[in-house]
């Protein structure tokens, strides 16, 4: 049941439908189901963990999408638009998860979301805490998504070179070449290492397989910025976090 509810939420959070990036109806349905399950199974830590993860992530919904429907990454979001009620409800569920017993995959991801939601600015993010959470997650699951998010955190703690090695190792896994977020992350890290031509090639690979038009629009803009940066335009050379960090 928990994976099904989370799949409903992830489809709402970043929809495969071309009409819109976010399907709020699915996000709302997932929240309702998760909190209903909490009422039915109140002593299960991962039930609270799932509810916490969904609420803490969905709290950013209004800030993720611009008035023109474009995608806004975490670092550029107006944090005053985050839903504080959902953040507090998510924190309550995470506290309940800890009280009920050892937290698992959903609870740990919710703990990382709490760190993000608690930072007043992107620059204030406690990346070391997030890295430690993803280290713990990696002990529980060999998920490519967990590996990618751990690599992103690692890039802010140890630098882009260390993170690039992690991302390239993930791309060597069977079946991961079609996961466009890995190529986006690789492009970002290569750009931060001033390896512009390779970064553009990585963005091109991501564009070739990215299914969502809104995300494609963002990637096309970042491709232009990478080309400009490679041509010596320092103003366009600022690094940006991969769309996995939305």
PDB file of C-alpha atoms in Angstrom:
ATOM      1  CA  UNK A   1       0.000   0.000   0.000  1.00  0.00           C
ATOM      2  CA  UNK A   2       2.734   2.509   0.895  1.00  0.00           C
ATOM      3  CA  UNK A   3       4.526   2.229  -2.488  1.00  0.00           C
ATOM      4  CA  UNK A   4       1.203   2.678  -4.314  1.00  0.00           C
ATOM      5  CA  UNK A   5       0.405   5.871  -2.415  1.00  0.00           C
ATOM      6  CA  UNK A   6       3.894   7.178  -3.052  1.00  0.00           C
ATOM      7  CA  UNK A   7       3.592   6.384  -6.779  1.00  0.00           C
ATOM      8  CA  UNK A   8       0.365   8.396  -6.895  1.00  0.00           C
ATOM      9  CA  UNK A   9       2.185  11.296  -5.284  1.00  0.00           C
ATOM     10  CA  UNK A  10       5.244  11.128  -7.550  1.00  0.00           C
ATOM     11  CA  UNK A  11       3.001  11.148 -10.634  1.00  0.00           C
ATOM     12  CA  UNK A  12       1.272  14.228  -9.256  1.00  0.00           C
ATOM     13  CA  UNK A  13       4.548  15.898  -8.255  1.00  0.00           C
ATOM     14  CA  UNK A  14       6.114  15.507 -11.726  1.00  0.00           C
ATOM     15  CA  UNK A  15       3.477  14.280 -14.122  1.00  0.00           C
ATOM     16  CA  UNK A  16       4.165  12.189 -17.197  1.00  0.00           C
ATOM     17  CA  UNK A  17       1.287  14.044 -18.862  1.00  0.00           C
ATOM     18  CA  UNK A  18       2.488  16.784 -21.249  1.00  0.00           C
ATOM     19  CA  UNK A  19      -0.219  19.283 -20.278  1.00  0.00           C
ATOM     20  CA  UNK A  20       1.250  20.241 -16.887  1.00  0.00           C
ATOM     21  CA  UNK A  21       4.243  19.567 -14.684  1.00  0.00           C
ATOM     22  CA  UNK A  22       2.196  19.123 -11.504  1.00  0.00           C
ATOM     23  CA  UNK A  23      -1.134  17.354 -11.037  1.00  0.00           C
ATOM     24  CA  UNK A  24      -2.438  18.782  -7.802  1.00  0.00           C
ATOM     25  CA  UNK A  25      -5.400  16.414  -7.741  1.00  0.00           C
ATOM     26  CA  UNK A  26      -3.071  13.422  -7.474  1.00  0.00           C
ATOM     27  CA  UNK A  27      -0.910  15.123  -4.848  1.00  0.00           C
ATOM     28  CA  UNK A  28      -4.017  15.891  -2.768  1.00  0.00           C
ATOM     29  CA  UNK A  29      -5.271  12.318  -3.195  1.00  0.00           C
ATOM     30  CA  UNK A  30      -1.933  10.921  -2.013  1.00  0.00           C
ATOM     31  CA  UNK A  31      -1.958  13.191   1.054  1.00  0.00           C
ATOM     32  CA  UNK A  32      -5.505  12.114   1.904  1.00  0.00           C
ATOM     33  CA  UNK A  33      -4.663   8.427   1.513  1.00  0.00           C
ATOM     34  CA  UNK A  34      -1.452   8.725   3.547  1.00  0.00           C
ATOM     35  CA  UNK A  35      -3.167  10.486   6.440  1.00  0.00           C
ATOM     36  CA  UNK A  36      -6.112   8.072   6.277  1.00  0.00           C
ATOM     37  CA  UNK A  37      -3.643   5.209   6.590  1.00  0.00           C
ATOM     38  CA  UNK A  38      -2.120   6.939   9.613  1.00  0.00           C
ATOM     39  CA  UNK A  39      -5.549   6.862  11.267  1.00  0.00           C
ATOM     40  CA  UNK A  40      -5.914   3.159  10.464  1.00  0.00           C
ATOM     41  CA  UNK A  41      -2.373   2.113  11.454  1.00  0.00           C
ATOM     42  CA  UNK A  42      -1.204   4.784  13.925  1.00  0.00           C
ATOM     43  CA  UNK A  43       1.632   2.752  15.445  1.00  0.00           C
ATOM     44  CA  UNK A  44       3.501   1.995  12.215  1.00  0.00           C
ATOM     45  CA  UNK A  45       6.549   4.296  11.844  1.00  0.00           C
ATOM     46  CA  UNK A  46       6.781   4.048   8.054  1.00  0.00           C
ATOM     47  CA  UNK A  47       3.136   5.029   7.645  1.00  0.00           C
ATOM     48  CA  UNK A  48       3.910   8.245   9.504  1.00  0.00           C
ATOM     49  CA  UNK A  49       7.154   8.495   7.529  1.00  0.00           C
ATOM     50  CA  UNK A  50       5.323   8.359   4.201  1.00  0.00           C
ATOM     51  CA  UNK A  51       2.794  10.977   5.309  1.00  0.00           C
ATOM     52  CA  UNK A  52       5.652  13.194   6.473  1.00  0.00           C
ATOM     53  CA  UNK A  53       7.587  12.800   3.213  1.00  0.00           C
ATOM     54  CA  UNK A  54       4.591  13.619   1.031  1.00  0.00           C
ATOM     55  CA  UNK A  55       3.534  16.639   3.076  1.00  0.00           C
ATOM     56  CA  UNK A  56       7.045  18.082   3.420  1.00  0.00           C
ATOM     57  CA  UNK A  57       7.660  17.706  -0.311  1.00  0.00           C
ATOM     58  CA  UNK A  58       4.261  18.947  -1.434  1.00  0.00           C
ATOM     59  CA  UNK A  59       4.625  22.007   0.807  1.00  0.00           C
ATOM     60  CA  UNK A  60       6.782  23.491  -1.977  1.00  0.00           C
ATOM     61  CA  UNK A  61       4.191  22.922  -4.704  1.00  0.00           C
ATOM     62  CA  UNK A  62       3.154  26.543  -5.300  1.00  0.00           C
ATOM     63  CA  UNK A  63       6.772  27.707  -5.439  1.00  0.00           C
ATOM     64  CA  UNK A  64       7.862  25.000  -7.920  1.00  0.00           C
ATOM     65  CA  UNK A  65       5.790  26.305 -10.829  1.00  0.00           C
ATOM     66  CA  UNK A  66       5.977  29.858 -12.151  1.00  0.00           C
ATOM     67  CA  UNK A  67       2.996  31.869 -13.352  1.00  0.00           C
ATOM     68  CA  UNK A  68       3.896  30.814 -16.900  1.00  0.00           C
ATOM     69  CA  UNK A  69       3.965  27.129 -15.923  1.00  0.00           C
ATOM     70  CA  UNK A  70       7.761  26.928 -15.896  1.00  0.00           C
ATOM     71  CA  UNK A  71       9.686  24.830 -13.379  1.00  0.00           C
ATOM     72  CA  UNK A  72      11.507  26.598 -10.535  1.00  0.00           C
ATOM     73  CA  UNK A  73      14.302  24.638  -8.869  1.00  0.00           C
ATOM     74  CA  UNK A  74      14.736  24.495  -5.124  1.00  0.00           C
ATOM     75  CA  UNK A  75      17.531  27.056  -5.015  1.00  0.00           C
ATOM     76  CA  UNK A  76      15.416  29.660  -6.826  1.00  0.00           C
ATOM     77  CA  UNK A  77      12.086  29.138  -5.085  1.00  0.00           C
ATOM     78  CA  UNK A  78      10.354  31.876  -3.117  1.00  0.00           C
ATOM     79  CA  UNK A  79      10.302  30.166   0.261  1.00  0.00           C
ATOM     80  CA  UNK A  80       7.615  32.493   1.567  1.00  0.00           C
ATOM     81  CA  UNK A  81       5.254  30.595  -0.766  1.00  0.00           C
ATOM     82  CA  UNK A  82       5.936  27.260   0.919  1.00  0.00           C
ATOM     83  CA  UNK A  83       2.905  25.893   2.771  1.00  0.00           C
ATOM     84  CA  UNK A  84       3.823  26.187   6.458  1.00  0.00           C
ATOM     85  CA  UNK A  85       0.793  24.195   7.565  1.00  0.00           C
ATOM     86  CA  UNK A  86       1.919  21.205   5.504  1.00  0.00           C
ATOM     87  CA  UNK A  87       5.461  21.578   6.808  1.00  0.00           C
ATOM     88  CA  UNK A  88       4.246  21.489  10.413  1.00  0.00           C
ATOM     89  CA  UNK A  89       1.952  18.523   9.733  1.00  0.00           C
ATOM     90  CA  UNK A  90       4.878  16.748   8.092  1.00  0.00           C
ATOM     91  CA  UNK A  91       7.074  17.439  11.108  1.00  0.00           C
ATOM     92  CA  UNK A  92       4.387  16.071  13.408  1.00  0.00           C
ATOM     93  CA  UNK A  93       4.211  12.857  11.397  1.00  0.00           C
ATOM     94  CA  UNK A  94       8.006  12.550  11.448  1.00  0.00           C
ATOM     95  CA  UNK A  95       8.053  12.994  15.225  1.00  0.00           C
ATOM     96  CA  UNK A  96       5.364  10.308  15.488  1.00  0.00           C
ATOM     97  CA  UNK A  97       7.442   8.016  13.255  1.00  0.00           C
ATOM     98  CA  UNK A  98      10.429   8.369  15.585  1.00  0.00           C
ATOM     99  CA  UNK A  99       8.239   7.693  18.623  1.00  0.00           C
ATOM    100  CA  UNK A 100       6.682   4.600  17.008  1.00  0.00           C
ATOM    101  CA  UNK A 101      10.003   2.896  16.322  1.00  0.00           C
ATOM    102  CA  UNK A 102      13.002   2.902  13.994  1.00  0.00           C
ATOM    103  CA  UNK A 103      12.227   4.903  10.865  1.00  0.00           C
ATOM    104  CA  UNK A 104      12.802   3.422   7.441  1.00  0.00           C
ATOM    105  CA  UNK A 105      13.211   4.603   3.855  1.00  0.00           C
ATOM    106  CA  UNK A 106      10.225   6.979   3.849  1.00  0.00           C
ATOM    107  CA  UNK A 107      11.027   8.406   7.253  1.00  0.00           C
ATOM    108  CA  UNK A 108      14.656   9.057   6.354  1.00  0.00           C
ATOM    109  CA  UNK A 109      13.665  10.815   3.139  1.00  0.00           C
ATOM    110  CA  UNK A 110      11.244  12.890   5.196  1.00  0.00           C
ATOM    111  CA  UNK A 111      14.130  13.767   7.536  1.00  0.00           C
ATOM    112  CA  UNK A 112      16.075  15.111   4.541  1.00  0.00           C
ATOM    113  CA  UNK A 113      13.015  17.106   3.471  1.00  0.00           C
ATOM    114  CA  UNK A 114      12.829  18.621   6.976  1.00  0.00           C
ATOM    115  CA  UNK A 115      16.389  19.901   6.593  1.00  0.00           C
ATOM    116  CA  UNK A 116      15.524  21.529   3.261  1.00  0.00           C
ATOM    117  CA  UNK A 117      12.287  23.012   4.565  1.00  0.00           C
ATOM    118  CA  UNK A 118      14.055  24.399   7.634  1.00  0.00           C
ATOM    119  CA  UNK A 119      16.601  26.433   5.648  1.00  0.00           C
ATOM    120  CA  UNK A 120      15.615  30.062   5.215  1.00  0.00           C
ATOM    121  CA  UNK A 121      17.769  30.282   2.083  1.00  0.00           C
ATOM    122  CA  UNK A 122      19.271  27.659  -0.218  1.00  0.00           C
ATOM    123  CA  UNK A 123      22.692  28.821   0.947  1.00  0.00           C
ATOM    124  CA  UNK A 124      21.730  27.931   4.534  1.00  0.00           C
ATOM    125  CA  UNK A 125      21.056  24.272   3.720  1.00  0.00           C
ATOM    126  CA  UNK A 126      22.841  21.862   6.063  1.00  0.00           C
ATOM    127  CA  UNK A 127      24.281  19.642   3.353  1.00  0.00           C
ATOM    128  CA  UNK A 128      26.358  17.604   5.786  1.00  0.00           C
ATOM    129  CA  UNK A 129      23.180  16.593   7.648  1.00  0.00           C
ATOM    130  CA  UNK A 130      21.520  15.672   4.356  1.00  0.00           C
ATOM    131  CA  UNK A 131      24.563  13.648   3.295  1.00  0.00           C
ATOM    132  CA  UNK A 132      24.486  11.741   6.573  1.00  0.00           C
ATOM    133  CA  UNK A 133      20.789  10.986   6.061  1.00  0.00           C
ATOM    134  CA  UNK A 134      21.451   9.663   2.561  1.00  0.00           C
ATOM    135  CA  UNK A 135      24.353   7.594   3.893  1.00  0.00           C
ATOM    136  CA  UNK A 136      21.830   5.963   6.227  1.00  0.00           C
ATOM    137  CA  UNK A 137      19.365   5.522   3.379  1.00  0.00           C
ATOM    138  CA  UNK A 138      22.029   3.861   1.250  1.00  0.00           C
ATOM    139  CA  UNK A 139      22.363   1.206   3.957  1.00  0.00           C
ATOM    140  CA  UNK A 140      18.664   0.386   3.538  1.00  0.00           C
ATOM    141  CA  UNK A 141      18.197   0.598  -0.230  1.00  0.00           C
ATOM    142  CA  UNK A 142      20.304   0.428  -3.353  1.00  0.00           C
ATOM    143  CA  UNK A 143      17.956   2.848  -5.110  1.00  0.00           C
ATOM    144  CA  UNK A 144      19.380   4.919  -7.961  1.00  0.00           C
ATOM    145  CA  UNK A 145      17.292   7.888  -6.778  1.00  0.00           C
ATOM    146  CA  UNK A 146      18.871   7.672  -3.324  1.00  0.00           C
ATOM    147  CA  UNK A 147      22.313   7.391  -4.905  1.00  0.00           C
ATOM    148  CA  UNK A 148      21.687  10.462  -7.048  1.00  0.00           C
ATOM    149  CA  UNK A 149      20.458  12.589  -4.175  1.00  0.00           C
ATOM    150  CA  UNK A 150      23.395  11.447  -2.059  1.00  0.00           C
ATOM    151  CA  UNK A 151      25.741  12.536  -4.859  1.00  0.00           C
ATOM    152  CA  UNK A 152      24.078  15.960  -5.015  1.00  0.00           C
ATOM    153  CA  UNK A 153      24.574  16.410  -1.265  1.00  0.00           C
ATOM    154  CA  UNK A 154      28.152  15.165  -1.597  1.00  0.00           C
ATOM    155  CA  UNK A 155      28.859  17.836  -4.222  1.00  0.00           C
ATOM    156  CA  UNK A 156      28.123  20.560  -1.654  1.00  0.00           C
ATOM    157  CA  UNK A 157      30.190  18.882   1.063  1.00  0.00           C
ATOM    158  CA  UNK A 158      33.241  17.494  -0.761  1.00  0.00           C
ATOM    159  CA  UNK A 159      32.974  19.236  -4.130  1.00  0.00           C
ATOM    160  CA  UNK A 160      31.804  18.355  -7.652  1.00  0.00           C
ATOM    161  CA  UNK A 161      34.665  15.980  -8.517  1.00  0.00           C
ATOM    162  CA  UNK A 162      33.760  13.523  -5.756  1.00  0.00           C
ATOM    163  CA  UNK A 163      30.094  13.703  -6.708  1.00  0.00           C
ATOM    164  CA  UNK A 164      30.837  13.216 -10.414  1.00  0.00           C
ATOM    165  CA  UNK A 165      32.536   9.906  -9.670  1.00  0.00           C
ATOM    166  CA  UNK A 166      29.383   8.789  -7.820  1.00  0.00           C
ATOM    167  CA  UNK A 167      27.057   9.829 -10.658  1.00  0.00           C
ATOM    168  CA  UNK A 168      29.193   8.126 -13.287  1.00  0.00           C
ATOM    169  CA  UNK A 169      29.200   4.950 -11.201  1.00  0.00           C
ATOM    170  CA  UNK A 170      25.389   5.105 -11.101  1.00  0.00           C
ATOM    171  CA  UNK A 171      25.292   5.482 -14.893  1.00  0.00           C
ATOM    172  CA  UNK A 172      27.271   2.263 -15.220  1.00  0.00           C
ATOM    173  CA  UNK A 173      24.439   0.325 -13.594  1.00  0.00           C
ATOM    174  CA  UNK A 174      22.228  -1.636 -16.004  1.00  0.00           C
ATOM    175  CA  UNK A 175      19.119   0.298 -16.998  1.00  0.00           C
ATOM    176  CA  UNK A 176      20.093   3.667 -15.552  1.00  0.00           C
ATOM    177  CA  UNK A 177      21.088   5.317 -18.842  1.00  0.00           C
ATOM    178  CA  UNK A 178      17.459   6.219 -19.503  1.00  0.00           C
ATOM    179  CA  UNK A 179      17.079   8.077 -16.197  1.00  0.00           C
ATOM    180  CA  UNK A 180      17.493  11.637 -17.409  1.00  0.00           C
ATOM    181  CA  UNK A 181      18.124  13.146 -13.964  1.00  0.00           C
ATOM    182  CA  UNK A 182      21.486  11.342 -13.848  1.00  0.00           C
ATOM    183  CA  UNK A 183      22.545  13.049 -17.070  1.00  0.00           C
ATOM    184  CA  UNK A 184      21.302  16.406 -15.758  1.00  0.00           C
ATOM    185  CA  UNK A 185      23.331  15.962 -12.577  1.00  0.00           C
ATOM    186  CA  UNK A 186      26.378  14.930 -14.586  1.00  0.00           C
ATOM    187  CA  UNK A 187      26.015  18.048 -16.756  1.00  0.00           C
ATOM    188  CA  UNK A 188      25.801  20.268 -13.687  1.00  0.00           C
ATOM    189  CA  UNK A 189      28.877  18.711 -12.100  1.00  0.00           C
ATOM    190  CA  UNK A 190      30.892  18.875 -15.320  1.00  0.00           C
ATOM    191  CA  UNK A 191      29.919  22.535 -15.679  1.00  0.00           C
ATOM    192  CA  UNK A 192      31.109  23.250 -12.143  1.00  0.00           C
ATOM    193  CA  UNK A 193      34.411  21.606 -13.083  1.00  0.00           C
ATOM    194  CA  UNK A 194      34.726  23.857 -16.170  1.00  0.00           C
ATOM    195  CA  UNK A 195      34.360  20.890 -18.541  1.00  0.00           C
ATOM    196  CA  UNK A 196      31.898  22.754 -20.736  1.00  0.00           C
ATOM    197  CA  UNK A 197      31.816  20.601 -23.871  1.00  0.00           C
ATOM    198  CA  UNK A 198      31.199  17.449 -21.853  1.00  0.00           C
ATOM    199  CA  UNK A 199      28.505  19.243 -19.845  1.00  0.00           C
ATOM    200  CA  UNK A 200      26.674  20.262 -23.041  1.00  0.00           C
ATOM    201  CA  UNK A 201      26.867  16.687 -24.331  1.00  0.00           C
ATOM    202  CA  UNK A 202      25.378  15.445 -21.043  1.00  0.00           C
ATOM    203  CA  UNK A 203      22.524  17.958 -21.271  1.00  0.00           C
ATOM    204  CA  UNK A 204      21.879  16.851 -24.846  1.00  0.00           C
ATOM    205  CA  UNK A 205      21.611  13.266 -23.636  1.00  0.00           C
ATOM    206  CA  UNK A 206      19.128  14.352 -20.945  1.00  0.00           C
ATOM    207  CA  UNK A 207      17.085  16.314 -23.490  1.00  0.00           C
ATOM    208  CA  UNK A 208      16.900  13.282 -25.768  1.00  0.00           C
ATOM    209  CA  UNK A 209      15.149  11.200 -23.089  1.00  0.00           C
ATOM    210  CA  UNK A 210      13.362  13.748 -20.853  1.00  0.00           C
ATOM    211  CA  UNK A 211       9.604  13.016 -21.117  1.00  0.00           C
ATOM    212  CA  UNK A 212       8.154  16.210 -19.628  1.00  0.00           C
ATOM    213  CA  UNK A 213       7.920  19.359 -21.799  1.00  0.00           C
ATOM    214  CA  UNK A 214       8.222  21.700 -18.804  1.00  0.00           C
ATOM    215  CA  UNK A 215      11.428  20.039 -17.664  1.00  0.00           C
ATOM    216  CA  UNK A 216      12.702  20.055 -21.267  1.00  0.00           C
ATOM    217  CA  UNK A 217      12.183  23.828 -21.406  1.00  0.00           C
ATOM    218  CA  UNK A 218      14.307  24.234 -18.285  1.00  0.00           C
ATOM    219  CA  UNK A 219      17.030  21.964 -19.679  1.00  0.00           C
ATOM    220  CA  UNK A 220      17.101  23.880 -22.965  1.00  0.00           C
ATOM    221  CA  UNK A 221      17.691  27.091 -21.035  1.00  0.00           C
ATOM    222  CA  UNK A 222      20.472  25.467 -19.057  1.00  0.00           C
ATOM    223  CA  UNK A 223      22.043  24.213 -22.274  1.00  0.00           C
ATOM    224  CA  UNK A 224      22.204  27.782 -23.542  1.00  0.00           C
ATOM    225  CA  UNK A 225      23.796  28.869 -20.250  1.00  0.00           C
ATOM    226  CA  UNK A 226      26.397  26.094 -20.516  1.00  0.00           C
ATOM    227  CA  UNK A 227      27.276  27.076 -24.075  1.00  0.00           C
ATOM    228  CA  UNK A 228      27.569  30.734 -23.051  1.00  0.00           C
ATOM    229  CA  UNK A 229      29.727  29.773 -20.076  1.00  0.00           C
ATOM    230  CA  UNK A 230      31.964  27.668 -22.302  1.00  0.00           C
ATOM    231  CA  UNK A 231      32.347  30.709 -24.564  1.00  0.00           C
ATOM    232  CA  UNK A 232      33.586  32.747 -21.597  1.00  0.00           C
ATOM    233  CA  UNK A 233      30.354  34.368 -20.413  1.00  0.00           C
ATOM    234  CA  UNK A 234      30.950  34.271 -16.632  1.00  0.00           C
ATOM    235  CA  UNK A 235      27.483  35.644 -15.882  1.00  0.00           C
ATOM    236  CA  UNK A 236      25.943  32.483 -17.291  1.00  0.00           C
ATOM    237  CA  UNK A 237      28.346  30.169 -15.537  1.00  0.00           C
ATOM    238  CA  UNK A 238      26.601  29.939 -12.184  1.00  0.00           C
ATOM    239  CA  UNK A 239      25.968  26.333 -11.154  1.00  0.00           C
ATOM    240  CA  UNK A 240      22.432  25.092 -10.708  1.00  0.00           C
ATOM    241  CA  UNK A 241      21.189  22.081  -8.831  1.00  0.00           C
ATOM    242  CA  UNK A 242      19.696  19.196 -10.833  1.00  0.00           C
ATOM    243  CA  UNK A 243      15.893  18.961 -11.112  1.00  0.00           C
ATOM    244  CA  UNK A 244      16.026  16.113  -8.609  1.00  0.00           C
ATOM    245  CA  UNK A 245      16.331  18.911  -6.017  1.00  0.00           C
ATOM    246  CA  UNK A 246      12.939  20.503  -6.600  1.00  0.00           C
TER     247      UNK A 246
END
